[in-house]
Coordinates of C-alpha atoms in Angstrom, one line a residue:
Chain Q
M1 CA 135.6 -135.2 -10.9
A2 CA 135.1 -131.8 -12.5
I3 CA 136.3 -128.9 -10.5
K4 CA 133.4 -126.6 -10.0
T5 CA 133.6 -123.0 -9.2
P6 CA 130.9 -121.6 -6.9
V7 CA 128.3 -120.0 -9.1
S8 CA 125.0 -118.6 -7.9
L9 CA 121.9 -119.5 -9.7
N10 CA 121.8 -116.0 -11.2
G11 CA 125.2 -116.7 -12.7
V12 CA 123.9 -120.0 -14.2
L13 CA 121.0 -118.2 -15.7
N14 CA 123.0 -115.3 -17.1
V15 CA 120.9 -112.9 -15.2
P16 CA 123.1 -109.9 -14.2
E17 CA 124.9 -111.0 -11.0
P18 CA 123.9 -108.8 -8.1
A19 CA 126.6 -107.3 -6.0
A20 CA 127.9 -109.4 -3.1
A21 CA 126.5 -107.0 -0.5
D22 CA 123.1 -107.2 -2.2
R23 CA 121.6 -109.4 0.4
S24 CA 121.4 -106.5 2.8
A25 CA 119.9 -104.2 0.1
P26 CA 116.1 -103.8 0.2
A27 CA 115.2 -105.0 -3.2
R28 CA 116.8 -105.8 -6.6
P29 CA 114.4 -104.4 -9.1
E30 CA 116.7 -104.9 -12.0
T31 CA 116.6 -108.7 -11.7
F32 CA 112.9 -108.8 -11.3
D33 CA 111.7 -108.1 -14.8
A34 CA 109.9 -111.4 -15.3
V35 CA 108.1 -111.1 -12.0
G36 CA 107.7 -107.4 -12.1
A37 CA 105.2 -107.8 -14.9
M38 CA 102.8 -109.3 -12.3
P39 CA 99.9 -107.1 -11.5
A40 CA 98.5 -106.3 -8.1
Q41 CA 101.8 -107.0 -6.3
P42 CA 103.0 -103.6 -5.1
A43 CA 104.9 -105.2 -2.3
P44 CA 108.5 -106.3 -3.0
S45 CA 108.7 -109.0 -5.5
P46 CA 108.5 -112.5 -4.0
K47 CA 111.7 -114.5 -3.5
L48 CA 109.9 -117.6 -4.8
Q49 CA 107.0 -117.4 -7.2
I50 CA 105.2 -120.7 -7.7
R51 CA 102.7 -120.8 -10.6
G52 CA 100.4 -123.6 -11.6
L53 CA 102.5 -126.2 -9.9
N54 CA 101.5 -129.9 -10.3
V55 CA 103.6 -132.8 -9.1
F56 CA 103.1 -136.3 -10.3
Y57 CA 104.5 -139.6 -9.1
G58 CA 104.1 -141.7 -12.2
T59 CA 100.4 -141.1 -13.1
F60 CA 99.4 -140.2 -9.6
R61 CA 99.0 -136.4 -9.0
A62 CA 100.4 -135.6 -5.6
V63 CA 100.1 -131.8 -5.7
R64 CA 97.6 -129.9 -7.8
D65 CA 97.7 -126.3 -9.2
V66 CA 99.6 -124.5 -6.5
D67 CA 100.0 -120.7 -6.9
L68 CA 102.1 -119.2 -4.2
A69 CA 104.3 -116.1 -3.8
I70 CA 106.8 -116.5 -1.0
P71 CA 108.4 -113.2 0.1
G72 CA 112.1 -112.9 0.8
R73 CA 113.7 -112.8 4.3
S74 CA 110.7 -114.1 6.1
V75 CA 109.4 -117.4 7.4
T76 CA 106.7 -119.2 5.5
A77 CA 105.0 -122.1 7.2
I78 CA 103.3 -124.9 5.3
I79 CA 100.7 -126.7 7.3
G80 CA 98.1 -129.3 6.6
P81 CA 97.1 -132.9 7.4
S82 CA 99.3 -135.9 6.7
G83 CA 99.6 -136.9 3.0
C84 CA 98.5 -133.5 1.6
G85 CA 101.7 -133.0 -0.3
K86 CA 103.5 -130.5 1.9
S87 CA 106.8 -132.2 1.8
T88 CA 106.5 -133.1 -1.9
F89 CA 105.7 -129.4 -2.6
L90 CA 108.7 -128.3 -0.5
R91 CA 111.0 -130.6 -2.4
T92 CA 110.0 -129.2 -5.7
L93 CA 111.4 -125.9 -4.6
N94 CA 115.0 -127.2 -4.9
R95 CA 114.3 -130.1 -7.1
M96 CA 115.0 -132.7 -4.4
H97 CA 111.9 -134.6 -5.6
E98 CA 113.9 -135.6 -8.7
L99 CA 115.8 -138.1 -6.7
V100 CA 112.7 -140.3 -6.7
P101 CA 112.4 -141.9 -10.1
G102 CA 109.2 -141.3 -11.9
T103 CA 108.4 -137.8 -10.5
R104 CA 107.4 -135.1 -12.8
V105 CA 106.6 -131.4 -12.4
E106 CA 104.3 -129.1 -14.4
G107 CA 104.1 -125.3 -13.8
S108 CA 106.9 -123.0 -12.8
V109 CA 109.0 -122.1 -9.8
R110 CA 110.8 -118.8 -10.1
L111 CA 113.6 -117.9 -7.8
D112 CA 114.2 -114.1 -8.0
G113 CA 112.4 -114.3 -11.3
A114 CA 114.5 -117.1 -12.8
D115 CA 112.8 -120.4 -13.6
V116 CA 114.4 -123.1 -11.6
Y117 CA 113.1 -125.7 -14.1
A118 CA 114.7 -124.0 -17.1
T119 CA 116.8 -126.5 -19.1
D120 CA 120.0 -124.6 -18.4
V121 CA 119.6 -124.8 -14.6
D122 CA 121.7 -127.3 -12.9
P123 CA 119.8 -128.8 -9.9
V124 CA 123.2 -129.3 -8.2
E125 CA 123.8 -125.6 -8.3
L126 CA 120.2 -124.8 -7.4
R127 CA 120.5 -126.8 -4.2
R128 CA 123.5 -124.6 -3.1
V129 CA 121.2 -121.6 -3.3
V130 CA 118.1 -123.3 -1.9
G131 CA 119.4 -125.5 1.0
M132 CA 117.4 -128.0 3.0
V133 CA 117.1 -129.3 6.5
F134 CA 115.4 -132.6 7.1
Q135 CA 113.0 -134.1 9.6
R136 CA 115.6 -136.3 11.3
P137 CA 119.0 -134.9 12.1
N138 CA 121.3 -136.5 9.6
P139 CA 124.9 -135.5 10.2
F140 CA 127.5 -137.6 8.4
P141 CA 128.4 -140.3 10.9
T142 CA 132.0 -140.7 9.8
M143 CA 132.8 -137.0 9.9
S144 CA 133.8 -134.8 12.7
I145 CA 131.7 -131.8 13.7
Y146 CA 134.1 -129.6 11.7
D147 CA 134.0 -131.8 8.6
N148 CA 130.2 -131.9 8.8
V149 CA 129.9 -128.2 8.7
V150 CA 132.2 -127.8 5.7
A151 CA 131.0 -130.9 3.8
G152 CA 129.1 -128.8 1.3
V153 CA 131.9 -126.2 1.0
R154 CA 134.4 -128.9 0.2
L155 CA 132.3 -129.9 -2.8
T156 CA 133.2 -126.7 -4.5
G157 CA 136.9 -127.4 -4.1
R158 CA 137.6 -124.6 -1.7
R159 CA 140.0 -126.1 0.8
A160 CA 142.2 -123.5 2.3
K161 CA 142.3 -124.2 6.0
S162 CA 142.0 -120.6 7.2
E163 CA 138.9 -120.1 5.0
L164 CA 137.3 -123.3 6.2
D165 CA 138.0 -122.4 9.8
G166 CA 136.3 -119.1 9.3
I167 CA 133.3 -120.8 7.6
V168 CA 133.0 -123.3 10.4
E169 CA 133.0 -120.7 13.1
S170 CA 130.5 -118.3 11.4
S171 CA 128.2 -121.1 10.4
L172 CA 128.1 -122.6 13.9
R173 CA 127.6 -119.2 15.4
R174 CA 124.7 -118.5 13.1
A175 CA 123.3 -121.9 14.0
A176 CA 123.6 -121.0 17.7
L177 CA 125.9 -124.0 18.3
W178 CA 129.3 -122.5 18.5
S179 CA 129.6 -122.1 22.2
E180 CA 128.5 -125.7 22.8
V181 CA 130.9 -127.4 20.3
K182 CA 133.9 -125.0 19.9
D183 CA 136.1 -127.1 22.1
K184 CA 135.2 -130.4 20.4
L185 CA 135.2 -129.7 16.7
K186 CA 137.2 -132.9 16.1
E187 CA 134.6 -135.1 17.8
N188 CA 132.2 -137.1 15.8
G189 CA 129.0 -135.3 14.7
T190 CA 126.8 -138.1 16.0
S191 CA 128.2 -137.7 19.6
L192 CA 125.9 -134.6 19.9
S193 CA 122.4 -134.7 21.3
G194 CA 119.5 -134.8 18.8
G195 CA 118.8 -131.0 19.1
Q196 CA 122.5 -130.2 18.7
Q197 CA 122.7 -132.6 15.7
Q198 CA 119.8 -130.7 14.0
R199 CA 121.5 -127.4 14.6
L200 CA 124.7 -128.9 13.2
C201 CA 122.7 -129.8 10.1
I202 CA 121.4 -126.2 9.9
A203 CA 125.0 -125.0 10.2
R204 CA 126.0 -127.4 7.4
A205 CA 123.2 -125.9 5.2
L206 CA 124.3 -122.3 6.1
A207 CA 127.9 -123.0 5.3
V208 CA 127.3 -123.2 1.6
D209 CA 125.8 -119.7 1.7
P210 CA 122.2 -120.3 0.6
E211 CA 119.6 -117.7 0.1
V212 CA 116.6 -119.9 0.8
I213 CA 116.4 -122.7 3.4
L214 CA 113.7 -125.3 3.2
M215 CA 112.9 -127.1 6.5
D216 CA 110.9 -130.3 6.4
E217 CA 109.5 -130.7 9.9
P218 CA 112.9 -129.8 11.4
A219 CA 111.8 -130.2 15.0
S220 CA 109.4 -133.2 14.9
A221 CA 112.1 -135.6 16.1
L222 CA 113.2 -133.4 19.0
D223 CA 112.1 -132.9 22.6
P224 CA 110.3 -129.7 23.5
I225 CA 113.4 -127.8 24.8
A226 CA 115.4 -128.7 21.7
T227 CA 112.4 -127.7 19.6
L228 CA 112.3 -124.3 21.3
R229 CA 115.9 -123.7 20.5
I230 CA 115.3 -124.5 16.8
E231 CA 112.4 -122.1 16.8
E232 CA 114.5 -119.4 18.3
L233 CA 117.2 -120.1 15.7
I234 CA 114.6 -119.8 12.9
A235 CA 113.5 -116.4 14.3
E236 CA 117.2 -115.2 14.0
L237 CA 117.8 -116.7 10.6
R238 CA 114.7 -114.9 9.1
E239 CA 116.7 -111.7 9.2
T240 CA 119.1 -113.1 6.5
Y241 CA 117.4 -116.0 4.8
T242 CA 114.1 -116.9 3.2
I243 CA 112.8 -119.8 5.2
V244 CA 110.1 -122.2 4.1
I245 CA 109.1 -124.6 6.9
V246 CA 106.8 -127.6 6.7
T247 CA 105.3 -128.5 10.1
H248 CA 102.7 -130.7 11.6
N249 CA 102.7 -128.5 14.7
M250 CA 100.3 -125.6 14.4
Q251 CA 101.6 -123.9 17.5
Q252 CA 105.0 -124.0 15.9
A253 CA 103.7 -122.5 12.7
A254 CA 101.9 -119.8 14.7
R255 CA 105.1 -119.1 16.7
V256 CA 107.7 -118.9 14.0
S257 CA 106.1 -117.9 10.8
D258 CA 105.2 -114.6 9.1
Q259 CA 102.8 -116.2 6.7
T260 CA 101.2 -119.5 6.5
A261 CA 100.0 -121.7 3.6
F262 CA 97.4 -124.3 4.4
F263 CA 97.3 -127.4 2.2
S264 CA 94.6 -130.0 2.2
M265 CA 93.9 -133.2 0.3
G266 CA 91.3 -133.2 -2.4
D267 CA 88.9 -136.1 -3.3
D268 CA 91.5 -137.2 -5.9
R269 CA 94.1 -137.5 -3.1
A270 CA 96.1 -134.7 -4.6
G271 CA 97.3 -132.0 -2.2
Y272 CA 96.3 -128.4 -3.0
L273 CA 96.7 -125.0 -1.5
V274 CA 93.6 -124.0 0.3
E275 CA 94.6 -120.7 1.7
F276 CA 97.7 -118.5 2.1
G277 CA 98.1 -115.3 4.1
P278 CA 99.7 -113.7 7.1
T279 CA 100.0 -116.2 9.9
S280 CA 98.0 -114.1 12.3
R281 CA 95.1 -113.9 10.0
I282 CA 95.2 -117.7 9.0
F283 CA 95.0 -118.6 12.7
T284 CA 92.5 -116.0 13.9
N285 CA 90.3 -115.2 10.9
P286 CA 90.7 -117.8 8.1
L287 CA 88.8 -117.2 5.0
H288 CA 88.1 -120.9 4.3
Q289 CA 86.0 -123.3 6.4
L290 CA 88.6 -126.1 5.9
T291 CA 91.3 -123.9 7.3
E292 CA 89.2 -122.9 10.3
D293 CA 88.4 -126.6 11.0
Y294 CA 92.1 -127.5 10.8
V295 CA 93.6 -124.7 12.9
S296 CA 90.9 -125.1 15.5
G297 CA 91.8 -128.8 15.7
R298 CA 88.5 -130.1 14.4
F299 CA 90.3 -132.4 11.9
G300 CA 93.8 -133.5 10.8
Chain V
M1 CA 79.7 -158.8 27.0
T2 CA 80.0 -161.4 29.7
A3 CA 81.7 -160.7 33.0
F4 CA 85.4 -161.5 33.1
S5 CA 86.0 -164.8 34.7
P6 CA 89.3 -165.5 36.6
S7 CA 89.2 -169.0 35.3
R8 CA 90.2 -167.7 31.9
L9 CA 93.7 -167.1 33.3
A10 CA 94.1 -170.7 34.4
R11 CA 96.7 -172.8 32.6
R12 CA 95.1 -175.0 29.9
G13 CA 96.3 -178.3 31.4
S14 CA 100.0 -179.0 31.9
G15 CA 100.2 -181.0 28.7
S16 CA 99.8 -178.0 26.4
R17 CA 103.3 -176.8 27.3
L18 CA 105.0 -180.0 26.1
P19 CA 105.4 -179.0 22.4
D20 CA 106.8 -175.7 23.5
R21 CA 109.4 -177.4 25.7
L22 CA 110.3 -180.0 23.1
F23 CA 110.7 -177.4 20.4
R24 CA 112.9 -175.2 22.6
G25 CA 114.9 -178.1 23.9
S26 CA 115.7 -179.6 20.5
S27 CA 116.6 -176.4 18.8
R28 CA 118.9 -175.5 21.7
V29 CA 120.6 -178.9 21.5
L30 CA 121.1 -178.5 17.7
A31 CA 122.4 -175.0 18.0
W32 CA 125.0 -176.0 20.6
A33 CA 125.9 -179.1 18.6
L34 CA 127.2 -176.8 15.8
V35 CA 129.4 -174.9 18.3
V36 CA 130.6 -178.1 19.9
S37 CA 131.5 -179.6 16.5
L38 CA 133.5 -176.5 15.6
I39 CA 135.4 -176.8 18.9
G40 CA 135.8 -180.5 18.4
L41 CA 137.2 -179.9 14.9
G42 CA 139.8 -177.6 16.2
A43 CA 140.7 -180.0 19.0
M44 CA 141.0 -182.9 16.6
L45 CA 143.4 -180.9 14.4
L46 CA 145.4 -179.8 17.4
V47 CA 145.6 -183.3 18.9
N48 CA 146.5 -185.1 15.7
G49 CA 148.7 -182.4 14.4
W50 CA 150.5 -182.0 17.7
G51 CA 153.2 -184.4 16.6
A52 CA 154.4 -182.0 13.9
F53 CA 154.4 -179.0 16.2
A54 CA 156.2 -181.0 18.9
T55 CA 158.9 -182.3 16.5
F56 CA 159.6 -179.1 14.5
G57 CA 158.5 -176.3 16.8
P58 CA 158.4 -172.9 15.1
A59 CA 160.3 -174.4 12.1
F60 CA 157.1 -176.1 11.1
V61 CA 155.7 -172.6 10.2
I62 CA 158.9 -170.9 9.1
G63 CA 160.7 -173.8 7.5
T64 CA 161.0 -173.9 3.7
D65 CA 161.6 -177.6 3.1
W66 CA 158.7 -180.0 2.8
D67 CA 160.5 -183.3 2.2
P68 CA 158.7 -186.6 2.9
V69 CA 161.9 -188.5 2.1
K70 CA 163.9 -186.9 4.8
N71 CA 160.8 -186.4 7.0
I72 CA 161.3 -182.7 7.3
Y73 CA 158.2 -180.6 7.2
G74 CA 158.3 -176.8 6.9
A75 CA 155.1 -175.2 5.8
L76 CA 156.3 -171.8 4.7
P77 CA 156.0 -172.4 0.9
F78 CA 152.4 -173.3 1.3
I79 CA 151.6 -170.5 3.7
V80 CA 153.2 -168.0 1.2
G81 CA 151.4 -169.6 -1.7
T82 CA 148.1 -169.4 0.0
L83 CA 148.5 -165.8 1.1
L84 CA 149.9 -164.7 -2.3
S85 CA 147.3 -166.4 -4.5
S86 CA 144.5 -165.0 -2.3
A87 CA 146.2 -161.6 -2.3
I88 CA 146.3 -161.6 -6.1
A89 CA 142.6 -162.6 -6.2
L90 CA 141.8 -159.7 -3.9
V91 CA 143.8 -157.1 -5.9
I92 CA 141.7 -158.1 -8.9
A93 CA 138.3 -158.8 -7.3
A94 CA 138.1 -156.0 -4.7
P95 CA 138.0 -153.0 -7.1
I96 CA 135.8 -154.9 -9.6
G97 CA 133.5 -156.1 -6.9
L98 CA 133.2 -152.8 -5.2
L99 CA 132.4 -150.9 -8.4
T100 CA 129.9 -153.6 -9.3
A101 CA 128.2 -153.3 -5.9
I102 CA 128.1 -149.5 -6.3
F103 CA 126.5 -149.9 -9.7
L104 CA 123.9 -152.4 -8.5
A105 CA 123.0 -150.5 -5.3
E106 CA 123.3 -146.8 -6.4
L107 CA 123.2 -146.4 -10.1
A108 CA 121.4 -149.2 -11.9
P109 CA 117.6 -149.0 -12.3
R110 CA 115.8 -151.8 -10.6
R111 CA 114.9 -153.7 -13.7
V112 CA 118.6 -153.9 -14.5
A113 CA 119.9 -154.4 -10.9
I114 CA 117.7 -157.3 -10.0
P115 CA 118.6 -159.7 -12.9
L116 CA 122.2 -158.6 -12.8
T117 CA 122.5 -159.3 -9.0
F118 CA 120.8 -162.7 -9.6
T119 CA 123.3 -163.6 -12.3
I120 CA 126.3 -162.5 -10.3
E121 CA 125.2 -164.5 -7.3
L122 CA 124.8 -167.5 -9.6
L123 CA 128.5 -167.4 -10.1
A124 CA 128.8 -168.8 -6.6
A125 CA 126.8 -171.8 -7.6
I126 CA 129.3 -173.0 -10.2
P127 CA 131.2 -176.0 -8.8
S128 CA 134.8 -175.4 -7.9
V129 CA 136.0 -178.2 -10.2
V130 CA 134.3 -176.7 -13.2
F131 CA 136.2 -173.4 -12.5
G132 CA 139.3 -175.6 -12.3
L133 CA 138.6 -177.2 -15.7
W134 CA 138.0 -173.9 -17.3
G135 CA 141.2 -172.6 -15.7
V136 CA 143.2 -175.5 -17.1
F137 CA 141.8 -175.5 -20.6
V138 CA 140.9 -171.9 -21.3
L139 CA 142.3 -169.4 -18.7
S140 CA 145.8 -170.7 -18.3
P141 CA 146.7 -171.0 -22.0
F142 CA 145.1 -167.6 -22.6
L143 CA 147.1 -165.9 -19.8
Q144 CA 150.3 -167.7 -20.9
S145 CA 150.0 -166.4 -24.4
T146 CA 148.8 -162.9 -23.6
I147 CA 149.3 -161.1 -20.3
E148 CA 152.1 -163.3 -19.0
A149 CA 154.0 -163.3 -22.3
W150 CA 153.7 -159.6 -22.6
A151 CA 154.7 -159.0 -18.9
V152 CA 157.7 -161.2 -19.2
D153 CA 158.9 -159.5 -22.4
T154 CA 158.5 -156.0 -21.3
L155 CA 158.7 -156.1 -17.5
G156 CA 160.8 -159.2 -17.1
W157 CA 163.8 -157.3 -15.7
I158 CA 161.7 -156.7 -12.5
P159 CA 162.1 -159.9 -10.5
I160 CA 158.4 -160.5 -9.8
F161 CA 157.6 -160.4 -13.5
A162 CA 160.4 -162.8 -14.4
G163 CA 159.6 -165.7 -16.7
P164 CA 159.1 -168.2 -17.9
P165 CA 155.4 -167.8 -18.3
F166 CA 154.0 -171.3 -17.4
G167 CA 150.4 -170.4 -17.8
V168 CA 149.6 -172.7 -14.9
G169 CA 150.9 -171.1 -11.8
L170 CA 150.4 -168.5 -9.0
F171 CA 148.9 -165.8 -11.3
A172 CA 146.4 -168.2 -12.9
A173 CA 145.4 -169.3 -9.5
G174 CA 144.9 -165.7 -8.4
V175 CA 142.7 -164.9 -11.4
I176 CA 140.6 -168.0 -11.0
L177 CA 140.1 -167.2 -7.3
S178 CA 139.2 -163.6 -8.1
I179 CA 136.3 -164.8 -10.2
M180 CA 135.2 -167.2 -7.5
I181 CA 135.2 -164.6 -4.7
L182 CA 133.5 -161.9 -6.7
P183 CA 130.0 -163.0 -5.8
T184 CA 130.9 -162.9 -2.1
I185 CA 132.3 -159.4 -2.3
V186 CA 129.5 -158.0 -4.6
S187 CA 126.6 -159.4 -2.7
I188 CA 127.8 -158.3 0.8
A189 CA 129.1 -154.9 -0.4
R190 CA 125.8 -154.3 -2.2
E191 CA 123.8 -155.1 0.9
V192 CA 126.0 -152.9 3.1
I193 CA 125.7 -150.0 0.6
G194 CA 121.9 -150.6 0.4
S195 CA 121.7 -150.4 4.2
I196 CA 123.0 -146.9 4.3
P197 CA 119.9 -144.8 5.1
N198 CA 118.6 -142.5 2.4
S199 CA 118.8 -139.6 4.7
Q200 CA 122.6 -139.7 4.2
R201 CA 122.3 -139.4 0.5
E202 CA 119.7 -136.6 0.7
A203 CA 121.9 -134.7 3.2
M204 CA 124.7 -134.7 0.6
Y205 CA 122.4 -133.9 -2.4
A206 CA 120.9 -131.0 -0.5
L207 CA 124.4 -129.5 -0.1
G208 CA 124.7 -129.4 -3.9
A209 CA 126.5 -132.7 -4.5
T210 CA 126.6 -134.6 -7.8
R211 CA 125.7 -138.3 -7.8
W212 CA 129.4 -139.2 -7.8
E213 CA 130.0 -136.9 -4.8
V214 CA 127.1 -138.5 -3.0
V215 CA 128.5 -141.9 -3.5
T216 CA 132.1 -141.1 -2.7
R217 CA 131.5 -138.7 0.2
A218 CA 128.3 -139.9 1.9
V219 CA 127.6 -143.5 1.0
L220 CA 131.1 -145.1 0.8
P221 CA 132.4 -143.5 4.0
A222 CA 129.4 -144.7 5.9
A223 CA 129.7 -148.1 4.4
R224 CA 133.5 -148.4 4.6
S225 CA 133.7 -150.9 7.5
G226 CA 131.1 -153.1 5.9
I227 CA 132.9 -153.0 2.6
A228 CA 136.1 -153.9 4.3
G229 CA 134.3 -156.8 5.9
A230 CA 133.0 -157.9 2.5
I231 CA 136.5 -157.9 1.0
I232 CA 137.9 -159.8 4.0
L233 CA 135.2 -162.4 3.7
G234 CA 136.1 -162.8 0.0
F235 CA 139.8 -163.1 1.1
G236 CA 138.8 -165.8 3.6
R237 CA 136.9 -167.7 0.8
A238 CA 140.0 -167.5 -1.4
L239 CA 142.3 -168.8 1.3
G240 CA 140.3 -172.0 1.8
E241 CA 139.5 -172.7 -1.9
T242 CA 141.0 -176.0 -2.9
M243 CA 139.9 -177.8 -6.1
A244 CA 140.2 -175.0 -8.7
V245 CA 143.5 -173.9 -7.2
T246 CA 145.0 -177.3 -7.2
M247 CA 144.2 -177.6 -10.9
V248 CA 145.9 -174.4 -12.0
I249 CA 148.6 -173.5 -9.5
G250 CA 151.2 -176.0 -10.6
N251 CA 151.7 -177.7 -7.2
A252 CA 155.3 -176.7 -6.7
Q253 CA 156.8 -177.4 -3.2
S254 CA 158.8 -174.2 -3.0
I255 CA 158.3 -170.5 -2.4
P256 CA 157.3 -168.9 -5.8
Q257 CA 160.0 -166.6 -7.1
S258 CA 157.8 -164.6 -9.4
L259 CA 154.2 -163.8 -10.2
F260 CA 154.1 -166.5 -12.9
D261 CA 156.0 -169.2 -11.0
Q262 CA 154.3 -172.4 -10.0
A263 CA 153.4 -172.6 -6.3
Q264 CA 151.2 -174.5 -3.9
T265 CA 148.6 -173.6 -1.3
I266 CA 147.9 -175.2 2.1
A267 CA 144.5 -176.5 1.1
S268 CA 145.9 -177.8 -2.2
Q269 CA 148.8 -179.5 -0.6
I270 CA 146.6 -181.3 1.9
A271 CA 144.2 -182.5 -0.8
T272 CA 146.9 -183.7 -3.2
T273 CA 149.1 -185.5 -0.7
F274 CA 146.9 -186.8 2.1
N275 CA 146.0 -190.0 0.4
E276 CA 149.6 -191.2 0.0
A277 CA 150.8 -189.8 3.3
Q278 CA 152.6 -192.2 5.7
V279 CA 151.0 -192.6 9.0
G280 CA 153.1 -190.8 11.6
I281 CA 154.9 -187.5 11.2
Q282 CA 153.8 -186.9 7.6
T283 CA 150.1 -187.3 8.3
S284 CA 150.5 -185.3 11.5
S285 CA 152.2 -182.5 9.5
L286 CA 149.4 -182.3 7.0
I287 CA 146.9 -182.1 9.8
A288 CA 148.9 -179.4 11.5
L289 CA 148.8 -177.6 8.1
G290 CA 145.1 -177.8 8.3
L291 CA 145.1 -176.2 11.7
V292 CA 147.3 -173.3 10.4
L293 CA 144.7 -172.7 7.7
L294 CA 141.8 -172.9 10.1
V295 CA 143.4 -170.3 12.4
I296 CA 144.0 -167.9 9.5
T297 CA 140.5 -168.2 8.0
L298 CA 138.8 -168.2 11.4
G299 CA 140.6 -165.0 12.5
L300 CA 139.8 -163.3 9.2
N301 CA 136.1 -164.3 9.3
V302 CA 135.6 -163.1 12.9
G303 CA 137.2 -159.8 12.0
A304 CA 135.2 -159.4 8.9
R305 CA 131.9 -160.1 10.6
V306 CA 132.6 -157.6 13.3
L307 CA 133.2 -155.0 10.6
V308 CA 130.1 -155.9 8.6
G309 CA 128.0 -155.8 11.8
R310 CA 129.4 -152.4 12.8
T311 CA 128.1 -150.8 9.6
V312 CA 124.6 -152.1 9.8
T313 CA 124.1 -151.0 13.4
G314 CA 126.5 -148.0 13.4
A315 CA 125.1 -146.1 10.4
G316 CA 121.5 -146.5 11.3
G317 CA 118.9 -143.7 11.4
R318 CA 120.9 -141.6 13.8

């Protein structure tokens, strides 16, 4: 196994590496040359800029012509009826869709201006910057809570115990799980309740220090109280991370997100973006009839 | 719609239940017959072999002389031969089988995996005696002139590699057995690996893992008890294998002194001497030998099935 050093995507792409403290700085204009050329975007450049994205499974087009600019350090909800390509779209943002043979993407996804589909981008490194939380909690069943949290960190070869201890505590604290598990870090991850397992999975994603976190219906397998805790956690994480969340639950989208993208399915069964905007406007004053029908519960 | 009539709930005549009862009764009888015959088999071995245990006591298992002339029967050489030949088979077949299973379940595209799996499972259909013939005419001479000759020349000062290289012997038996147990290990390990939910792989990929890391850190740990079970089932198959082993192990009645020495296994000893055995203590000793083998393989199989079952239920969607 090759020993890998942690490199951010910027490093991979030979874009000037921003300073470590940069995440708290308001913007990074020097790295935004590619996106900065965009007209009519006076607001801070988007964290993720999706242009003309099409996704194919073999010959079937699952997602059609998506253009979307996802701002940094905010929560973007993706809603829409079943089968409209929400999850597929989400997975193209960290190239998880490539695990399914026969998938193909056209168009571009730019992370801080850098094309994540460029030939010199390693999807393995991309996924450290753009992490993911899944629908069902999936802690590693043979690992302790501690080992689950640092599973991703250990992939980089960093193994000093004091360093790992620190990462475990800070990740679990940020995932609002520390107080519940700090006395049983050696216990099996699957001994926790479903909601705790999902927060453990969030801690595991945070431990590798991502910038974007993709969440694919993270609370749909949880009871209402556990769901509420996940939503509170998302609200805290948006201070630090860019969060993109797919959800079937419109109330959830309304509660947690800053902006909402509504996807629908066309006649060719390809999913497409109907409307994107601030969550309050999407839910109170949608521009598109389809959106209105969906958010008012008339279909889907 | 017509009104609901309570008569629709009435039993359609008592006769309609008869096939039901017959079917349930006959399948129950047959299922229990299997269990009873296994118990009966054990009891038969115990009763008929009792003479040997009563006469020799623990010396039957730890004695090293098996001498029909003096009527002294100690089974240790065969127990050692059985365990050693199977252990050699396992050392060869376990890593090859596991890597093959990983390839088939995780790496190979379907159009390669399906025919390859089919072919490997066909290995299990080759009759034991055909393996034995191949072992006598091809494998043993080949091992004798290559691996064994080389090992004796260069490593011969280490006792276990001491010569002479007979060709036919413990090592050849182990190699033959390794090929014969490979399908068992591959097909069970492949199934166990395939039963690990995809969510486990995705979880590791999403943390920035390479394919190798996904296999070694997510898939194999989750599948480890099932893989252990697959290997133990292979071991159990090697312990009981008779025909091919008889043909290549050399049938020596003593504890082998080196890897290439001639030896004998329990199954092979029973098969080769039972026909000429005198009624009385010799026959009883051979039957007792069978009981020893049954106890070893039964224990291993039960353990292995517990392990395999634990993976399939334990690593589910949780």
